[in-house]
CSV table of C-alpha atoms in Angstrom, one decimal:
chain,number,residue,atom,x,y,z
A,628,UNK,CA,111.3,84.1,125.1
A,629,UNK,CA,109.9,87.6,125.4
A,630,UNK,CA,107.4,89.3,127.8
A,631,UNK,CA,104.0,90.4,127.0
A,632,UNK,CA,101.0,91.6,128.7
A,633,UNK,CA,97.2,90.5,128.8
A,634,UNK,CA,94.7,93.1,128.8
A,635,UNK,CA,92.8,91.2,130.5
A,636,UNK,CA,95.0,92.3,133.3
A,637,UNK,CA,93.1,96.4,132.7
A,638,UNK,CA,89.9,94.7,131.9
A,639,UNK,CA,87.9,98.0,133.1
A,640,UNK,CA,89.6,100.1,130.4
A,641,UNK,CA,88.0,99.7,126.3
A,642,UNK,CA,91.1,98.3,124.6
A,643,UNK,CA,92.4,100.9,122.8
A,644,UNK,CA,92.9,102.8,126.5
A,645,UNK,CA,94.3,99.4,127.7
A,646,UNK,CA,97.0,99.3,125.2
A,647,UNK,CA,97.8,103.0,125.9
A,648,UNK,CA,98.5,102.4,129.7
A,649,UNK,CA,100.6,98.8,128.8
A,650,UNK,CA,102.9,100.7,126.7
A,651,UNK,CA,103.2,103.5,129.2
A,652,UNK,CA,104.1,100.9,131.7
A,653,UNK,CA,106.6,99.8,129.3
A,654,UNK,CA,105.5,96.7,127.5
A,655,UNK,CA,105.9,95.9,123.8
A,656,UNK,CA,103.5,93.3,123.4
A,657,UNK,CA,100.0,92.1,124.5
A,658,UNK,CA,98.2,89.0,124.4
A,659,UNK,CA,94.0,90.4,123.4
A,660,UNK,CA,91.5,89.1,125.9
A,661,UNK,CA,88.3,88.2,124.2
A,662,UNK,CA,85.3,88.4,125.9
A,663,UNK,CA,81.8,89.5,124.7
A,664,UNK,CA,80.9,90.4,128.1
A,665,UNK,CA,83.9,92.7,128.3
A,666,UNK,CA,85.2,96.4,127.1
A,667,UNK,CA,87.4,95.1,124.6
A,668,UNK,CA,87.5,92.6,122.1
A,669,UNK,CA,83.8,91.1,121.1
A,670,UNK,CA,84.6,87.5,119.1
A,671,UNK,CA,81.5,87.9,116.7
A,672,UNK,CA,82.4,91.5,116.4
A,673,UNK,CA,85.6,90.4,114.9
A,674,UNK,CA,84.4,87.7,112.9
A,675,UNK,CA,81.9,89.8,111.0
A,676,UNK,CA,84.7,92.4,109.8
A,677,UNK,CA,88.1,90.6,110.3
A,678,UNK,CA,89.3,93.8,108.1
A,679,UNK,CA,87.7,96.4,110.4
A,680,UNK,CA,88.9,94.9,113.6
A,681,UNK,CA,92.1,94.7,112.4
A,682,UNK,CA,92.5,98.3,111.1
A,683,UNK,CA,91.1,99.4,113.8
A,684,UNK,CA,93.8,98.0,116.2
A,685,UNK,CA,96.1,99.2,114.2
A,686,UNK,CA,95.0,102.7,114.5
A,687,UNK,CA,95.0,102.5,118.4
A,688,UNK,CA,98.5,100.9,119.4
A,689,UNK,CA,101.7,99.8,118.4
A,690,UNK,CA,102.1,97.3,120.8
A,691,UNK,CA,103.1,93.8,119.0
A,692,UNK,CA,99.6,91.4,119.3
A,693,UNK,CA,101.2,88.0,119.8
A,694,UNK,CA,98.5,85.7,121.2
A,695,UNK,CA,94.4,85.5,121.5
A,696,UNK,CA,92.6,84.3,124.1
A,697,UNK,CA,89.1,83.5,124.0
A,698,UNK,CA,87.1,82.6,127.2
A,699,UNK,CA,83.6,81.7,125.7
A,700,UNK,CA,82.4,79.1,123.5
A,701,UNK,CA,81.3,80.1,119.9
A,702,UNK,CA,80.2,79.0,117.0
A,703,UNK,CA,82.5,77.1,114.2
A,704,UNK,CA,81.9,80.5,111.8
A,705,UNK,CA,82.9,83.0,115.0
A,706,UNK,CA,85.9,81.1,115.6
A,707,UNK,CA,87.4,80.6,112.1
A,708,UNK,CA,86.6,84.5,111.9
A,709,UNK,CA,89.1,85.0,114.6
A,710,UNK,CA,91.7,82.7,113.2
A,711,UNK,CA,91.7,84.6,110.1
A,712,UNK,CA,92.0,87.6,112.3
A,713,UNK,CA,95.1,86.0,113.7
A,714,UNK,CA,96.5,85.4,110.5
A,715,UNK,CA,96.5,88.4,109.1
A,716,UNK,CA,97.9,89.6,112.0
A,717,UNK,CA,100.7,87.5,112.4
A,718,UNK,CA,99.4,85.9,116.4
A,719,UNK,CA,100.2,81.9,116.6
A,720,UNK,CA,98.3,80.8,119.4
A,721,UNK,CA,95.1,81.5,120.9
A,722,UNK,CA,94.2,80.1,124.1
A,723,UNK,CA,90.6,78.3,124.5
A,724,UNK,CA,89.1,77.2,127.7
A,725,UNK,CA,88.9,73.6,128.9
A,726,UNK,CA,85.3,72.0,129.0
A,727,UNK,CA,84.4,71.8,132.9
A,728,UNK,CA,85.5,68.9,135.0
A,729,UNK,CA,83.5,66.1,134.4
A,730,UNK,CA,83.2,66.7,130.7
A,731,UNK,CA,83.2,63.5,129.2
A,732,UNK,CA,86.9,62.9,127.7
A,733,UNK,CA,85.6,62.1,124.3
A,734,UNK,CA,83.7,64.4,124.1
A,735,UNK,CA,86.3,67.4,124.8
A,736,UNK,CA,88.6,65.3,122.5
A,737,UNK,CA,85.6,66.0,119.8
A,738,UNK,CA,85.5,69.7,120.7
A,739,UNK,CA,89.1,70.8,120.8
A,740,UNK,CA,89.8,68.1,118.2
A,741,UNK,CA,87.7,70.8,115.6
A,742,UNK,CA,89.0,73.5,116.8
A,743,UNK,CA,92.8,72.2,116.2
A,744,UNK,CA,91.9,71.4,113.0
A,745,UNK,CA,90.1,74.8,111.8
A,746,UNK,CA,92.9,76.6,113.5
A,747,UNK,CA,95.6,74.3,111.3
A,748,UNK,CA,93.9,76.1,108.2
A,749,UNK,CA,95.2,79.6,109.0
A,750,UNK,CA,98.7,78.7,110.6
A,751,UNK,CA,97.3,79.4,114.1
A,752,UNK,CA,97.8,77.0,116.9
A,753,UNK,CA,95.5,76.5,119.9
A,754,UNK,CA,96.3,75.4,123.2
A,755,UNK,CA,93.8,74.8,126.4
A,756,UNK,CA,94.4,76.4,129.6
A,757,UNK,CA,95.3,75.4,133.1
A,758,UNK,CA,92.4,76.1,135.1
A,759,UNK,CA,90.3,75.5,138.2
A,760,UNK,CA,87.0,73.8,137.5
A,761,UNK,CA,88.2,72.6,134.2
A,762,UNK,CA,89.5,69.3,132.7
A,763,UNK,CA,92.7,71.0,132.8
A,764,UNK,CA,93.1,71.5,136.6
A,765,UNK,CA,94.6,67.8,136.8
A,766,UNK,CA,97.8,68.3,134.6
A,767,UNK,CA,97.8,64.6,133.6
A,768,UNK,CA,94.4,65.3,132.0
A,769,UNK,CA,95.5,68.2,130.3
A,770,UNK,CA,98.6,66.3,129.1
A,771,UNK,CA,96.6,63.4,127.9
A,772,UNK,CA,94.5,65.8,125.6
A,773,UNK,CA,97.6,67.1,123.9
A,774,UNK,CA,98.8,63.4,123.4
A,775,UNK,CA,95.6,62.8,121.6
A,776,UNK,CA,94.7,65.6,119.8
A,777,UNK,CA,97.5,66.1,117.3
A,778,UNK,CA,98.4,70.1,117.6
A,779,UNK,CA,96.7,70.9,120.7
A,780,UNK,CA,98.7,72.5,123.2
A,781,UNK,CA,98.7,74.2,126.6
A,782,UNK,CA,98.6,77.7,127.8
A,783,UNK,CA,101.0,77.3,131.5
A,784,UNK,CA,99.5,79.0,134.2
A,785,UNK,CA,101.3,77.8,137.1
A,786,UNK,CA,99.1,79.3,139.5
A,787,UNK,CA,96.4,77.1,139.2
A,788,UNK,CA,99.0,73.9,139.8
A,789,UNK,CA,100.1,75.1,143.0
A,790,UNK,CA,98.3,72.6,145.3
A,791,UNK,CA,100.5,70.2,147.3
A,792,UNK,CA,104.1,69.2,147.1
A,793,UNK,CA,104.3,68.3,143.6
A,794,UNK,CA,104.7,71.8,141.5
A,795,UNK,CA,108.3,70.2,140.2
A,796,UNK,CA,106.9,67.0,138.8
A,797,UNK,CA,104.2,69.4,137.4
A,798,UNK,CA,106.6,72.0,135.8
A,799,UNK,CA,108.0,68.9,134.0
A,800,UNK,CA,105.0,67.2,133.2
A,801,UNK,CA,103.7,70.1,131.4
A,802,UNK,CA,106.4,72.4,129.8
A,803,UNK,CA,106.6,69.9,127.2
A,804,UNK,CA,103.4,70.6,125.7
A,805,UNK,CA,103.4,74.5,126.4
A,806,UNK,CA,102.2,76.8,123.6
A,807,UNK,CA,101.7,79.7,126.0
A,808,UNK,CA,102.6,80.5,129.4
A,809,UNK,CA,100.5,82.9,132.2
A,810,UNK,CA,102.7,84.3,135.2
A,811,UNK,CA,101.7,86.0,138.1
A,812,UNK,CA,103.2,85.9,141.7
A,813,UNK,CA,100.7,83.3,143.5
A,814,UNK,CA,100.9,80.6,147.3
A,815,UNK,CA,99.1,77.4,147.7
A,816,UNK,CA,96.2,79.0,148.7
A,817,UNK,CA,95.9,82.8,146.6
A,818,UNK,CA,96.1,82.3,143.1
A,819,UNK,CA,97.3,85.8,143.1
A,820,UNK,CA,99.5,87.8,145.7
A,821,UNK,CA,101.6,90.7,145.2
A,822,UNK,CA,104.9,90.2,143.2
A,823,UNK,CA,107.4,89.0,145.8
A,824,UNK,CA,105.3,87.8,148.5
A,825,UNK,CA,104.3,84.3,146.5
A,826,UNK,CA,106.1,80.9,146.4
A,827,UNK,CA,106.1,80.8,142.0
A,828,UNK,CA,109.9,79.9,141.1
A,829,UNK,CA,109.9,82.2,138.0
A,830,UNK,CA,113.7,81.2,137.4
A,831,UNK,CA,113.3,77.6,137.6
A,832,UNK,CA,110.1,77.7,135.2
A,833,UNK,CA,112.1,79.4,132.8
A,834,UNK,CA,115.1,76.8,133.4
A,835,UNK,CA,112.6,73.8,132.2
A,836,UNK,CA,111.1,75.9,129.4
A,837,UNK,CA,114.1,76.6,127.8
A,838,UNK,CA,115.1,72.9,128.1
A,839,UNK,CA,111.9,72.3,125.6
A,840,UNK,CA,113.1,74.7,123.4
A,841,UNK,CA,110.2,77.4,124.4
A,842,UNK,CA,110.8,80.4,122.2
A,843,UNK,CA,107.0,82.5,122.5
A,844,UNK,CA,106.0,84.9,125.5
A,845,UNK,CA,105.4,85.0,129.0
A,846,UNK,CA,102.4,86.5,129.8
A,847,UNK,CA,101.9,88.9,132.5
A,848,UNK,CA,98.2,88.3,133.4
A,849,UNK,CA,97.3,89.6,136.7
A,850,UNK,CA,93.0,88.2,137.5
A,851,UNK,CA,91.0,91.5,138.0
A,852,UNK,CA,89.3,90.7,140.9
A,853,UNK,CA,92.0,90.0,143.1
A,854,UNK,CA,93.6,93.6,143.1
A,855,UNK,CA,92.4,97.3,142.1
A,856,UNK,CA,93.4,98.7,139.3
A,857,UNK,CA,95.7,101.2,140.6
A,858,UNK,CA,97.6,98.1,142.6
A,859,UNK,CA,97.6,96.1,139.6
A,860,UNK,CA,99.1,98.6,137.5
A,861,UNK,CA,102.3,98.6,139.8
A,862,UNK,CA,102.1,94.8,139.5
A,863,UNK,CA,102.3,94.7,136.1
A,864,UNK,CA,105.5,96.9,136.1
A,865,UNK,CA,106.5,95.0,138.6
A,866,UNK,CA,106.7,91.8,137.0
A,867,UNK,CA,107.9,92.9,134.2
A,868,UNK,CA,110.9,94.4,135.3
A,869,UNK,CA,111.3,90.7,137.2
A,870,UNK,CA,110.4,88.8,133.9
A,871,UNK,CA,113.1,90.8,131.7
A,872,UNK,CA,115.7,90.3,134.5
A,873,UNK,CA,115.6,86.7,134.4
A,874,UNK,CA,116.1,86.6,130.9
């Protein structure tokens, strides 16, 4: 296991300036948040110059790009774009949204199902994450949708399975099936707090994914509208001076 950063987590800065402050802060790799509403990384942007976009990132950092995540639905051309974008640059995994509760189970089995499989023709694995709102907020669900979609995985976030007296059975549940993990310091009722003043077992976590034979990153992803940016700055350095201890 190894510790990376999202840039979501400096979502106000274009992404070239966001790598620039995550390596000053003392990460080596980043998970690229991608958002065409956001500063940094536009999906059909990438997709219509998979060469450009990759030069270009290149030119800006040298921190390691080991994950995607995409928080929008495109279309079947946009995201094969971005899986060849991952290819060539040696990411794994990118991390999709789950369809909103009440999705029809069939029918999210149909969506992710084709995204799997046009993911499986790069080398790039794809994993839905835990979420409120989502099919994935109930952790059985999510682990029912990796049991039936061959490939699919999930992208950890145990902040959002925090609710009531069952976060063990729920680290177990899950880790299984984890492709990607978030980590922040969160309670039962904040999904984010400052690091050290939350009830997230980051030792234990590690403990059960290391008994699945997890070997990809922990993502420090902190949720912009919950902190400043100055505040989450520190938080990231923070965390990843807890994150590198524990392993």
């Amino acid at each position: 296991m190894f510790v990376c950063a999202s840039s979501r987590s400096l979502h106000e800065y274009d992404l070239a300036e966001a790598c620039h402050r995550l390596e000053d802060l003392g990460f080596n790799a980043i998970e690229l948040w991608i958002d065409s509403r956001g500063p940094q990384v536009d999906p059909a942007a990438v997709a219509a110059d998979v060469d450009g976009f990759i030069a270009g990132f290149r030119d800006q950092t040298r921190l390691l790009p080991v994950a995607f995540r995409l928080t929008e639905e495109v279309s079947a051309e946009v995201f094969q774009g971005l899986c060849r974008a991952a290819k060539a640059l040696r990411v794994s995994q990118i991390t999709v949204a789950a369809s909103a509760k009440g999705t029809p189970f069939n029918e999210e089995i149909d969506r992710l199902g084709s995204m799997v499989r046009a993911a499986r023709k790069e080398g790039v694995k794809v994993s839905c994450k835990s979420d409120f709102g989502t099919l994935t907020e109930d952790p059985h669900t999510a682990v029912e949708l990796c049991e039936t979609i061959k490939g699919l995985g999930v992208s950890y976030d145990p902040s959002y399975y925090m609710r009531g007296s069952n976060a063990e059975q729920i680290l177990e549940l899950v880790t299984p099936y984890a492709f990607h993990v978030y980590l922040r310091d969160s309670n039962s009722a904040e999904v984010q707090v400052p690091v050290g003043l939350g009830e997230v077992d980051y030792a234990r976590i590690l403990v059960q994914l290391e008994r699945n034979n997890y070997d990809r990153a922990l993502c420090a992803d902190l949720v912009p509208d919950h902190s400043t940016i100055k505040d989450r700055s520190l938080e990231l350095r923070k965390l990843l001076m807890l994150l590198e201890s524990l392993l």
